[in-house]
Amino acid sequence: MSNFRNFKMVDYVVYGRGSFNQLDSILAPHRNNGAPMIFLVDHYFEHGAVTGNNKPLIDRIPVRGNDKVIFVDVTYEPKTTQVDKLAAELKETFGEVSGIIGIGGGSAMDLAKAVSLMMTNPGSSADYQGWDLVKFPGVYKAGIPTLSGTGAEVSRTTVLTGPTKKLGMNSDFTPFNQIVLDPELTSNVPANQRFYTGMDCYIHCIESLQGTYLNEFSKSYGEKALELCQEVFLTKEKWDDESDDKLMMASYAGGMSIAYSQVGVAHAVSYGISYLLGTKHGIGNCIVMNHLEEYYPEGVAEFKQMVDKNNIDIPTGICQGLSDEDFNKMIDVSMVMKPLWENALGKDWEKIITRDKLRALYEKL
Amino acid sequence: MSNFRNFKMVDYVVYGRGSFNQLDSILAPHRNNGAPMIFLVDHYFEHGAVTGNNKPLIDRIPVRGNDKVIFVDVTYEPKTTQVDKLAAELKETFGEVSGIIGIGGGSAMDLAKAVSLMMTNPGSSADYQGWDLVKFPGVYKAGIPTLSGTGAEVSRTTVLTGPTKKLGMNSDFTPFNQIVLDPELTSNVPANQRFYTGMDCYIHCIESLQGTYLNEFSKSYGEKALELCQEVFLTKEKWDDESDDKLMMASYAGGMSIAYSQVGVAHAVSYGISYLLGTKHGIGNCIVMNHLEEYYPEGVAEFKQMVDKNNIDIPTGICQGLSDEDFNKMIDVSMVMKPLWENALGKDWEKIITRDKLRALYEKL
């Protein structure tokens, strides 16, 4: 008898231009006896970066009482040490908090999810990297994307780089209690960044739709997300509000599509370069996708069209000069991602993907 | 400042052929100290009707301890009196119950939602017909569709016919805690019934996509649901497992599309005939849609193609011989549905839809 995942959904979703203005009233019922709300905000906003309505985002955060805004450095992706340190500081300063609100891209949202869980679970976040290891629900947590594409807003994981691996805290306790999808917040993202993060969604879809795990639930979400990506990155002549609206829905649908599917080769390989070189997830996926004709011929051809049409540079030669030890480390990290490989290539994936083959691929990047 | 609905999602979704077999383990953590699970099952299954795997559905329900299976007569749509009676009987017999599990079409699922709420809310369900009137969360509730199209599995309402109106208990407490989407359960539905209920979804989509309330969230769900309906009712040459898979996802996506939209003219008018004549929702919508060229020209043309292709008879002449009082009653019920009319025709809908115009439409049905 096959067993299907019982997928935990985000509890509440609000979608709309300007819905960020509702945040104060959304948080109000979740404030417990003076314990603060903690806003983990992408450091991009620290010096007054504005969003769609020309007001600095930081001036719009509904800070009350002893609430705290913490700017998080997301130059590199979240680390288990960073999560543990944040949670420890919050416990020391406040004892308890009412909630953790992540505002930013996938890194800020994943940090918020992980810190929420580490407010109530003992030990280190590294202890929970894997599937269904988290023991207790975290504190209230909300995710507010200011970049579209990662799907972190709906996923049941929070991807962390730990002492020995890059792997998520994948559990039913991980999804947000609330997400606020306000496409205005994404209107001033630089075009390169927007593309890299948008491609995370596009690549999700290709990997999910061509994966062996696919069912009709994931297919319908994946097809819709793919179509939205194609509209904004290929069909439309210029970027406008509608593009932001659609890419935010693409990100959401792309994330939902992973419920009964998995990502595939691009993600499995890019985890290696992120782990070793600190390459951010979006651009890392693009660097890898550029060389995956063998696995996703049509998807890679369309990806290259999107790169051209949007005048994007994809870095090359990032693995030049690496040592054997470095390559072996990347291969180790990548080979751990068994469900990704199995989804991409089937049960016998280990016969197809050898260490040598993976080494040759890394050398091309 | 506009205010966007903060949409309460279903807590858990499992989708897959055979996922009904997981029901026992899904319910286990929700059983409280010997309080029973109550299964409200569409009376269609009472005499052993089988589902996809050729076993009678009733033999597959995971009855434990003092659990109770209650077959519900859904010849007519759920009434507030029926809900109140069921809740009162359960309280008298068991005191407390662990949960209410609705297995069937939209009526059985709506009954389950309403009875769950009336286990904890005082008074009559008629007191809560409207928007956000429900005071307390209900007991644990799960929905398991055996018919696809209504979207009741994801909606935040439960449509009830009360002493003075047909209107839902529309609230954040209304959505299910769990839905089990197993397309095998729909494989033996008679073609006519399947069509009428499927058209509920198709008509949702047309009304939502052409409505004035539409945003990108609802649009992306509505477009996907519409596409899936077109595939199963127009493109595919014969009905097969894939058709059941797709129509189940169409129903889910069509329901989600209502989050930021509304249904429209077909629903507003069909509520009148359901109220007066007891016409079931699916067929009622079809009877009305047949005459809505003025409002949805392309949708009605495509609907008629689907009727032809699937060899379906849509009843006509159902309002012949009705009295002025009858017509007035239907018009009253329909005119109460302000959000539906406003979604369909804009703020000034009352200038477009007069009582006379509505009377002329009812006379055509």
XYZ file of C-alpha atoms in Angstrom:
730
model
C 0.000 0.000 0.000
C 1.403 3.288 -1.009
C 1.418 6.059 1.510
C 0.732 9.625 0.489
C 2.061 12.587 2.387
C -0.525 14.344 4.489
C 0.519 17.850 3.570
C 0.395 20.556 6.242
C -0.793 23.802 4.728
C 0.032 27.330 5.791
C -2.799 28.362 8.150
C -3.679 31.764 6.715
C -2.924 33.432 3.377
C -3.595 37.023 2.482
C -2.861 38.120 -1.074
C -3.167 41.629 -2.460
C -1.373 44.847 -3.370
C -1.071 46.739 -0.119
C -2.001 43.786 2.087
C 1.205 44.474 4.071
C -0.760 47.371 5.613
C -2.941 44.789 7.360
C -0.002 43.270 9.242
C -0.711 45.124 12.494
C -4.252 43.807 12.719
C -3.186 40.343 11.594
C -0.601 40.102 14.384
C -2.779 41.628 17.121
C -4.553 38.405 18.214
C -1.200 36.598 18.450
C 0.448 38.978 20.922
C 0.772 37.165 24.272
C 0.942 39.162 27.504
C 3.487 41.684 26.389
C 5.873 39.185 24.816
C 7.317 40.878 21.732
C 6.948 40.163 18.053
C 10.383 39.747 16.480
C 10.770 40.922 12.896
C 13.666 39.276 11.072
C 14.191 41.583 8.116
C 16.490 41.123 5.140
C 19.441 43.524 5.652
C 18.704 44.908 2.171
C 16.069 47.075 3.891
C 18.326 48.335 6.702
C 19.191 51.639 5.085
C 15.713 52.603 3.992
C 15.127 50.670 0.779
C 11.616 51.461 -0.399
C 8.894 49.203 -1.711
C 6.138 49.809 -4.241
C 4.513 52.769 -2.556
C 7.772 54.713 -2.155
C 7.912 54.438 1.610
C 10.865 52.716 3.269
C 9.728 49.261 4.291
C 11.203 49.657 7.785
C 8.880 52.597 8.492
C 5.888 50.420 7.701
C 6.624 47.557 10.098
C 3.985 47.634 12.872
C 6.366 47.771 15.841
C 4.553 47.844 19.201
C 5.718 47.710 22.821
C 8.973 45.818 23.145
C 8.852 44.389 19.615
C 12.233 44.132 17.975
C 13.383 44.509 14.387
C 16.519 42.491 13.677
C 18.215 42.929 10.323
C 19.579 39.610 9.177
C 22.646 39.302 7.012
C 21.654 37.059 4.138
C 24.843 37.513 2.124
C 25.212 33.804 2.691
C 22.384 31.374 3.202
C 21.150 30.640 6.726
C 23.440 28.573 8.891
C 22.496 26.402 11.838
C 24.953 28.440 13.960
C 23.172 31.667 12.976
C 19.781 30.182 13.879
C 21.028 28.875 17.234
C 22.632 32.222 18.090
C 19.488 34.216 17.234
C 17.243 31.903 19.234
C 19.613 31.945 22.224
C 19.782 35.761 22.208
C 16.011 36.076 22.030
C 15.533 33.642 24.907
C 18.110 35.496 26.975
C 16.696 38.955 26.270
C 12.970 38.257 26.336
C 12.426 34.807 27.809
C 9.409 34.324 25.577
C 8.389 35.944 22.332
C 4.934 36.173 20.737
C 6.136 35.371 17.273
C 8.810 35.525 14.615
C 8.027 37.425 11.426
C 10.345 36.868 8.466
C 10.410 39.664 5.885
C 12.619 39.191 2.841
C 13.639 36.491 0.397
C 13.942 32.775 0.985
C 16.816 33.202 3.443
C 14.972 35.628 5.722
C 11.844 33.468 5.629
C 13.780 30.264 6.291
C 15.574 31.935 9.192
C 12.231 32.966 10.665
C 10.873 29.433 10.411
C 14.003 27.931 11.948
C 14.256 30.474 14.793
C 10.564 29.967 15.588
C 11.180 26.220 15.920
C 14.329 26.699 18.015
C 12.438 28.838 20.546
C 10.702 25.648 21.714
C 12.902 22.723 20.632
C 15.996 21.840 22.707
C 19.545 21.564 21.403
C 20.859 22.840 18.085
C 18.989 23.309 14.815
C 21.627 20.981 13.332
C 19.988 18.169 15.319
C 16.832 18.627 13.264
C 18.248 18.737 9.742
C 16.379 15.976 7.991
C 12.831 14.717 7.720
C 10.345 14.835 10.615
C 12.887 15.228 13.406
C 11.403 18.410 14.937
C 9.637 17.545 18.211
C 7.508 20.560 19.174
C 5.578 23.279 17.365
C 7.507 26.537 17.237
C 6.167 29.919 18.303
C 3.774 31.771 15.965
C 5.522 32.535 12.697
C 4.686 34.578 9.639
C 6.433 34.895 6.289
C 6.350 37.954 4.066
C 8.213 37.568 0.791
C 9.862 40.633 -0.743
C 11.312 38.494 -3.521
C 9.319 35.950 -5.537
C 10.401 32.510 -6.572
C 11.728 30.476 -3.686
C 8.430 28.962 -2.560
C 9.780 29.212 1.019
C 6.489 30.897 1.921
C 4.596 27.599 1.583
C 7.228 24.909 2.010
C 7.493 22.478 4.937
C 11.226 22.962 5.160
C 13.775 25.592 6.079
C 17.055 25.026 4.315
C 20.091 25.402 6.557
C 23.807 24.959 6.131
C 25.035 22.956 9.089
C 28.348 21.586 10.303
C 28.132 18.545 8.056
C 25.380 19.194 5.534
C 23.063 21.601 3.791
C 19.626 20.239 4.552
C 16.278 21.515 5.784
C 14.327 21.090 9.002
C 11.589 19.322 7.122
C 8.492 18.820 9.314
C 4.795 19.458 9.829
C 5.765 22.112 12.371
C 7.798 24.047 9.810
C 5.154 25.775 7.632
C 4.175 29.323 8.518
C 1.017 30.152 10.470
C 0.519 33.157 8.225
C 1.832 34.436 4.922
C 1.299 37.909 3.529
C 1.604 37.987 -0.253
C 1.824 41.642 -1.263
C 3.292 42.006 -4.753
C 4.001 45.707 -4.112
C 6.849 44.595 -1.857
C 8.684 43.097 -4.831
C 8.418 46.055 -7.190
C 11.900 47.473 -6.656
C 13.933 44.273 -6.792
C 16.955 44.638 -9.134
C 16.392 42.791 -12.409
C 19.263 40.316 -11.955
C 18.157 39.322 -8.463
C 14.545 39.065 -9.609
C 15.607 36.763 -12.397
C 17.776 34.467 -10.279
C 15.058 34.074 -7.665
C 12.323 33.730 -10.282
C 14.338 30.969 -11.914
C 14.305 29.076 -8.624
C 10.569 28.717 -9.282
C 10.983 27.941 -12.979
C 13.564 25.263 -12.186
C 11.325 23.847 -9.402
C 8.628 23.398 -12.010
C 10.816 21.710 -14.603
C 12.231 19.365 -11.978
C 8.837 18.631 -10.460
C 6.952 18.128 -13.741
C 9.600 15.804 -15.145
C 10.091 13.957 -11.881
C 9.034 10.388 -11.212
C 7.165 11.402 -8.028
C 4.644 13.592 -9.839
C 0.899 13.228 -9.289
C -2.058 15.306 -10.428
C -1.965 17.582 -7.353
C 1.631 18.592 -7.935
C 1.178 18.618 -11.675
C -1.647 21.124 -11.644
C 0.314 23.491 -9.401
C 3.537 22.967 -11.353
C 1.896 23.592 -14.707
C 0.318 26.812 -13.474
C 3.572 28.067 -11.969
C 5.440 27.216 -15.159
C 2.891 29.061 -17.278
C 3.156 32.156 -15.064
C 6.977 32.088 -15.290
C 6.765 31.796 -19.065
C 4.405 34.763 -19.192
C 6.583 37.095 -17.138
C 10.007 36.035 -18.416
C 9.229 35.268 -22.069
C 5.864 36.529 -23.292
C 5.503 39.954 -21.721
C 7.462 42.742 -23.348
C 8.177 44.736 -20.217
C 8.116 44.292 -16.469
C 5.098 45.871 -14.789
C 2.812 45.459 -11.773
C 1.101 42.517 -13.397
C 4.487 40.794 -13.699
C 5.041 41.172 -9.956
C 1.508 39.882 -9.271
C 2.026 36.840 -11.455
C 5.526 35.986 -10.280
C 4.325 36.051 -6.663
C 1.603 33.532 -7.541
C 4.110 31.479 -9.552
C 6.305 31.250 -6.469
C 3.363 30.148 -4.298
C 2.138 27.576 -6.839
C 5.681 26.340 -7.495
C 6.135 25.801 -3.768
C 2.807 23.939 -3.519
C 3.813 21.758 -6.436
C 6.627 20.323 -4.321
C 4.011 18.844 -1.904
C 3.889 15.541 -3.817
C 6.966 15.934 -5.828
C 10.534 16.924 -5.335
C 13.070 19.060 -6.991
C 15.723 17.322 -9.051
C 19.154 17.488 -10.627
C 19.659 21.265 -10.598
C 18.875 21.513 -6.899
C 20.885 18.422 -5.958
C 23.961 19.752 -7.748
C 23.590 23.375 -6.685
C 23.439 22.368 -3.008
C 27.079 21.288 -3.414
C 28.289 24.659 -4.672
C 26.232 26.521 -2.078
C 27.746 24.415 0.663
C 31.342 24.802 -0.489
C 31.394 28.245 -2.080
C 28.468 29.971 -0.361
C 26.817 30.536 -3.737
C 23.267 31.742 -3.142
C 20.510 29.356 -4.047
C 18.893 31.264 -6.920
C 22.042 32.030 -8.857
C 23.470 28.613 -7.963
C 20.518 26.901 -9.595
C 20.968 29.043 -12.700
C 24.683 28.212 -12.910
C 23.838 24.503 -12.790
C 20.735 24.610 -15.025
C 22.899 26.136 -17.750
C 24.614 22.738 -18.101
C 21.763 20.239 -17.691
C 20.760 19.623 -21.323
C 21.247 15.914 -20.771
C 18.553 15.789 -18.077
C 16.098 18.539 -19.024
C 16.639 19.287 -22.738
C 13.514 21.395 -23.330
C 13.642 23.120 -19.970
C 17.271 24.112 -20.447
C 16.593 25.450 -23.955
C 13.734 27.596 -22.632
C 15.836 28.681 -19.648
C 18.504 29.936 -22.061
C 15.863 31.879 -24.007
C 14.782 33.510 -20.756
C 18.394 34.378 -19.921
C 18.825 36.042 -23.329
C 15.508 37.842 -23.350
C 16.115 39.316 -19.892
C 19.786 40.190 -20.568
C 21.093 38.218 -17.644
C 24.667 37.078 -17.117
C 25.054 33.612 -15.682
C 28.486 33.222 -14.079
C 30.772 30.509 -15.458
C 34.054 29.015 -14.342
C 33.136 29.077 -10.659
C 34.776 25.722 -9.978
C 38.107 26.563 -11.579
C 41.070 25.902 -9.337
C 39.182 23.820 -6.798
C 41.068 20.921 -5.188
C 40.113 17.256 -5.295
C 39.066 17.606 -1.701
C 36.729 20.464 -2.640
C 35.151 18.475 -5.448
C 34.723 15.475 -3.169
C 33.018 17.635 -0.554
C 30.535 18.974 -3.140
C 29.893 15.473 -4.438
C 29.281 14.245 -0.875
C 26.757 17.013 -0.214
C 24.990 16.357 -3.490
C 24.832 12.569 -3.142
C 23.079 12.903 0.232
C 20.030 14.350 -1.548
C 18.615 10.920 -2.309
C 14.953 11.921 -2.740
C 15.960 14.563 -5.288
C 17.986 12.110 -7.340
C 15.336 9.441 -7.080
C 12.663 11.889 -8.211
C 14.785 12.978 -11.155
C 16.116 9.627 -12.314
C 14.077 6.894 -10.664
C 14.891 4.169 -8.142
C 18.077 3.199 -9.960
C 19.567 6.681 -9.918
C 22.805 5.464 -8.364
C 23.539 3.527 -11.528
C 23.169 6.711 -13.568
C 24.838 9.278 -11.307
C 28.320 8.167 -10.306
C 30.859 10.275 -8.456
C 32.874 10.566 -11.663
C 29.903 11.788 -13.616
C 29.094 14.337 -10.952
C 32.731 15.475 -10.829
C 32.662 16.072 -14.602
C 29.503 18.161 -14.191
C 30.968 20.274 -11.373
C 34.090 20.910 -13.485
C 31.921 22.415 -16.226
C 30.217 24.970 -13.959
C -7.231 51.456 2.185
C -8.543 48.294 0.733
C -8.786 45.302 2.960
C -7.993 41.847 1.663
C -9.463 38.712 3.143
C -7.056 36.767 5.284
C -7.993 33.367 3.936
C -8.104 30.406 6.336
C -6.756 27.328 4.635
C -7.659 23.719 5.274
C -5.051 22.441 7.766
C -4.026 19.188 6.090
C -4.483 17.856 2.556
C -3.726 14.360 1.383
C -4.144 13.614 -2.301
C -3.708 10.268 -3.991
C -5.398 7.146 -5.355
C -5.971 4.960 -2.341
C -5.261 7.680 0.207
C -8.629 6.818 1.826
C -6.791 3.780 3.248
C -4.780 6.178 5.428
C -7.891 7.526 7.175
C -7.464 5.370 10.282
C -3.947 6.635 10.950
C -4.927 10.195 10.064
C -7.755 10.191 12.619
C -5.823 8.394 15.388
C -4.164 11.489 16.934
C -7.541 13.282 17.038
C -9.385 10.691 19.119
C -10.020 12.149 22.568
C -10.474 9.867 25.577
C -12.906 7.486 24.007
C -15.143 10.145 22.468
C -16.294 8.750 19.128
C -15.595 9.813 15.583
C -18.877 10.406 13.761
C -18.944 9.567 10.047
C -21.666 11.387 8.144
C -21.933 9.375 4.950
C -23.955 10.135 1.841
C -26.934 7.713 1.856
C -25.880 6.673 -1.669
C -23.408 4.332 0.069
C -25.890 2.834 2.525
C -26.611 -0.299 0.538
C -23.059 -1.183 -0.313
C -22.183 1.051 -3.265
C -18.579 0.346 -4.194
C -15.781 2.710 -5.041
C -12.799 2.328 -7.376
C -11.311 -0.761 -5.830
C -14.587 -2.707 -5.921
C -15.056 -2.798 -2.164
C -18.160 -1.235 -0.615
C -17.123 2.093 0.831
C -18.900 1.377 4.115
C -16.657 -1.641 4.742
C -13.592 0.585 4.424
C -14.553 3.212 7.025
C -12.170 2.843 9.996
C -14.801 2.456 12.720
C -13.295 2.051 16.197
C -14.777 1.833 19.709
C -18.058 3.702 19.908
C -17.615 5.466 16.555
C -20.839 5.900 14.647
C -21.661 5.865 10.956
C -24.735 7.955 10.164
C -26.125 7.853 6.650
C -27.394 11.275 5.707
C -30.253 11.805 3.332
C -29.017 14.320 0.792
C -32.020 14.070 -1.531
C -32.460 17.712 -0.650
C -29.697 20.078 0.333
C -28.792 20.441 3.995
C -31.272 22.324 6.149
C -30.592 24.196 9.365
C -33.202 21.986 11.055
C -31.343 18.854 9.927
C -28.045 20.225 11.264
C -29.587 21.198 14.593
C -31.245 17.805 14.984
C -28.034 15.883 14.224
C -25.973 17.995 16.621
C -28.612 17.667 19.382
C -28.766 13.881 18.974
C -24.985 13.554 19.105
C -24.789 15.693 22.241
C -27.522 13.674 23.885
C -26.045 10.296 22.966
C -22.342 10.961 23.441
C -21.905 14.238 25.270
C -18.728 14.913 23.382
C -17.426 13.604 20.093
C -13.846 13.519 18.807
C -14.731 14.652 15.341
C -17.161 14.759 12.458
C -16.085 13.177 9.179
C -18.134 14.035 6.081
C -17.975 11.495 3.252
C -19.901 12.270 0.096
C -20.714 15.187 -2.166
C -21.082 18.836 -1.250
C -24.165 18.194 0.887
C -22.513 15.548 3.074
C -19.392 17.697 3.469
C -21.399 20.827 4.247
C -23.439 18.897 6.807
C -20.228 17.715 8.473
C -18.868 21.249 8.683
C -22.121 22.611 10.066
C -22.623 19.818 12.625
C -19.009 20.226 13.799
C -19.673 23.916 14.430
C -22.991 23.268 16.169
C -21.321 20.878 18.641
C -19.706 23.935 20.257
C -21.812 26.954 19.277
C -25.077 27.657 21.133
C -28.507 28.078 19.569
C -29.510 27.133 16.034
C -27.359 26.966 12.913
C -29.856 29.436 11.429
C -28.410 32.048 13.809
C -25.081 31.772 12.021
C -26.194 31.990 8.388
C -24.183 34.898 7.073
C -20.614 36.163 7.253
C -18.403 35.739 10.335
C -21.186 35.098 12.842
C -19.823 31.791 14.177
C -18.355 32.336 17.663
C -16.320 29.223 18.525
C -14.223 26.673 16.652
C -16.111 23.454 16.029
C -14.875 19.986 16.885
C -12.272 18.350 14.605
C -13.731 17.900 11.141
C -12.607 16.163 7.975
C -14.042 16.172 4.460
C -13.767 13.335 1.980
C -15.346 14.039 -1.398
C -16.835 11.156 -3.353
C -18.041 13.547 -6.032
C -15.885 16.272 -7.611
C -16.877 19.805 -8.409
C -18.463 21.561 -5.474
C -15.290 22.928 -3.906
C -16.947 22.351 -0.504
C -13.741 20.563 0.517
C -11.845 23.872 0.675
C -14.508 26.526 1.115
C -15.039 28.654 4.217
C -18.767 28.186 4.061
C -21.394 25.510 4.499
C -24.499 26.247 2.512
C -27.733 25.673 4.418
C -31.386 26.184 3.719
C -32.884 27.915 6.732
C -36.305 29.170 7.777
C -35.873 32.427 5.857
C -32.913 32.011 3.548
C -30.452 29.743 1.788
C -27.097 31.008 2.991
C -23.873 29.601 4.372
C -22.224 29.700 7.773
C -19.315 31.618 6.328
C -16.439 31.893 8.818
C -12.793 31.185 9.595
C -13.971 28.312 11.784
C -15.766 26.643 8.882
C -12.936 25.114 6.787
C -12.026 21.488 7.420
C -9.049 20.462 9.553
C -8.344 17.689 7.077
C -9.355 16.738 3.573
C -8.693 13.413 1.905
C -8.665 13.683 -1.877
C -8.783 10.153 -3.247
C -9.914 10.128 -6.884
C -10.689 6.385 -6.654
C -13.725 7.296 -4.563
C -15.301 9.079 -7.541
C -14.803 6.365 -10.129
C -18.317 4.902 -10.045
C -20.348 8.110 -10.057
C -23.151 7.987 -12.689
C -22.293 10.148 -15.707
C -25.203 12.574 -15.282
C -24.421 13.226 -11.623
C -20.725 13.584 -12.412
C -21.539 16.127 -15.061
C -23.896 18.228 -12.928
C -21.432 18.363 -10.057
C -18.475 18.949 -12.368
C -20.346 21.854 -13.906
C -20.601 23.420 -10.455
C -16.838 23.828 -10.748
C -16.923 24.952 -14.375
C -19.571 27.557 -13.573
C -17.597 28.710 -10.480
C -14.670 29.362 -12.783
C -16.621 31.300 -15.381
C -18.283 33.411 -12.702
C -15.042 33.979 -10.804
C -12.867 34.765 -13.836
C -15.394 37.231 -15.236
C -16.156 38.765 -11.884
C -15.187 42.266 -10.783
C -13.615 40.922 -7.545
C -10.934 38.911 -9.326
C -7.258 39.198 -8.401
C -4.217 37.221 -9.483
C -4.570 34.676 -6.656
C -8.096 33.734 -7.645
C -7.303 34.065 -11.319
C -4.468 31.550 -11.265
C -6.624 28.989 -9.446
C -9.662 29.709 -11.614
C -7.724 29.397 -14.856
C -6.254 26.064 -13.804
C -9.626 24.690 -12.718
C -11.206 25.852 -15.971
C -8.469 24.203 -18.031
C -8.916 20.914 -16.146
C -12.707 21.026 -16.702
C -12.156 21.668 -20.402
C -9.776 18.700 -20.587
C -12.131 16.212 -18.973
C -15.430 17.408 -20.453
C -14.319 18.520 -23.923
C -10.858 17.361 -24.951
C -10.627 13.799 -23.692
C -12.424 11.195 -25.751
C -13.403 8.914 -22.897
C -13.685 8.990 -19.138
C -10.829 7.245 -17.355
C -8.819 7.356 -14.115
C -6.982 10.440 -15.303
C -10.341 12.188 -15.732
C -11.222 11.457 -12.107
C -7.764 12.663 -10.987
C -8.091 15.900 -12.908
C -11.692 16.658 -11.969
C -10.808 16.241 -8.288
C -8.035 18.826 -8.675
C -10.371 21.069 -10.695
C -12.818 21.020 -7.804
C -10.095 21.895 -5.300
C -8.653 24.688 -7.459
C -12.120 26.004 -8.306
C -12.901 26.185 -4.599
C -9.622 27.994 -3.878
C -10.381 30.445 -6.653
C -13.371 31.689 -4.665
C -10.992 32.928 -1.900
C -10.714 36.377 -3.479
C -13.611 36.215 -5.793
C -17.196 35.201 -5.707
C -19.572 33.245 -7.779
C -22.038 35.195 -9.914
C -25.322 35.188 -11.788
C -25.793 31.416 -12.169
C -25.355 30.823 -8.455
C -27.449 33.826 -7.412
C -30.349 32.679 -9.588
C -30.048 28.966 -8.836
C -30.250 29.616 -5.088
C -33.836 30.771 -5.727
C -34.921 27.537 -7.394
C -33.112 25.418 -4.811
C -34.874 27.271 -2.029
C -38.337 27.016 -3.543
C -38.226 23.742 -5.449
C -35.464 21.854 -3.649
C -33.518 21.575 -6.897
C -30.043 20.314 -6.101
C -27.209 22.747 -6.516
C -25.320 21.111 -9.395
C -28.294 20.546 -11.676
C -29.799 23.882 -10.593
C -26.717 25.720 -11.789
C -26.883 23.883 -15.105
C -30.564 24.751 -15.574
C -29.750 28.424 -15.026
C -26.462 28.515 -16.970
C -28.358 27.268 -20.012
C -30.042 30.686 -20.198
C -27.256 33.125 -19.293
C -25.936 34.071 -22.757
C -26.486 37.718 -21.900
C -24.050 37.581 -18.963
C -21.508 34.924 -19.951
C -21.699 34.519 -23.752
C -18.523 32.460 -24.241
C -18.940 30.440 -21.092
C -22.520 29.510 -21.985
C -21.514 28.507 -25.525
C -18.784 26.241 -24.165
C -21.153 24.881 -21.507
C -23.574 23.878 -24.255
C -20.766 22.112 -26.121
C -19.983 20.170 -22.956
C -23.653 19.233 -22.546
C -23.759 17.913 -26.116
C -20.451 16.091 -26.013
C -21.373 14.312 -22.775
C -24.974 13.522 -23.869
C -26.545 15.210 -20.896
C -30.153 16.317 -20.572
C -30.678 19.633 -18.883
C -34.252 19.905 -17.558
C -36.398 22.743 -18.866
C -39.775 24.142 -17.931
C -39.198 23.732 -14.212
C -40.915 27.020 -13.352
C -44.088 26.344 -15.336
C -47.229 26.803 -13.316
C -45.591 28.635 -10.430
C -47.613 31.372 -8.735
C -46.679 35.032 -8.397
C -45.947 34.325 -4.770
C -43.533 31.556 -5.774
C -41.707 33.789 -8.224
C -41.490 36.547 -5.628
C -40.044 34.156 -3.089
C -37.329 33.052 -5.545
C -36.578 36.652 -6.446
C -36.290 37.528 -2.745
C -33.824 34.694 -2.125
C -31.769 35.644 -5.157
C -31.661 39.396 -4.439
C -30.210 38.733 -0.959
C -27.036 37.440 -2.589
C -25.562 40.924 -2.897
C -21.871 39.943 -3.073
C -22.613 37.561 -5.941
C -24.467 40.207 -7.916
C -21.854 42.822 -7.177
C -19.082 40.487 -8.273
C -20.946 39.698 -11.498
C -22.161 43.152 -12.441
C -20.282 45.718 -10.362
C -21.337 48.186 -7.683
C -24.342 49.353 -9.676
C -25.818 45.882 -10.101
C -29.199 46.973 -8.744
C -29.642 49.203 -11.775
C -29.074 46.214 -14.048
C -30.943 43.456 -12.205
C -34.500 44.473 -11.429
C -37.197 42.226 -10.022
C -38.902 42.237 -13.420
C -35.760 41.188 -15.200
C -35.194 38.394 -12.731
C -38.813 37.262 -13.050
C -38.402 37.026 -16.827
C -35.287 34.907 -16.334
C -37.008 32.539 -13.875
C -39.898 32.133 -16.307
C -37.498 30.889 -18.973
C -36.012 28.114 -16.820
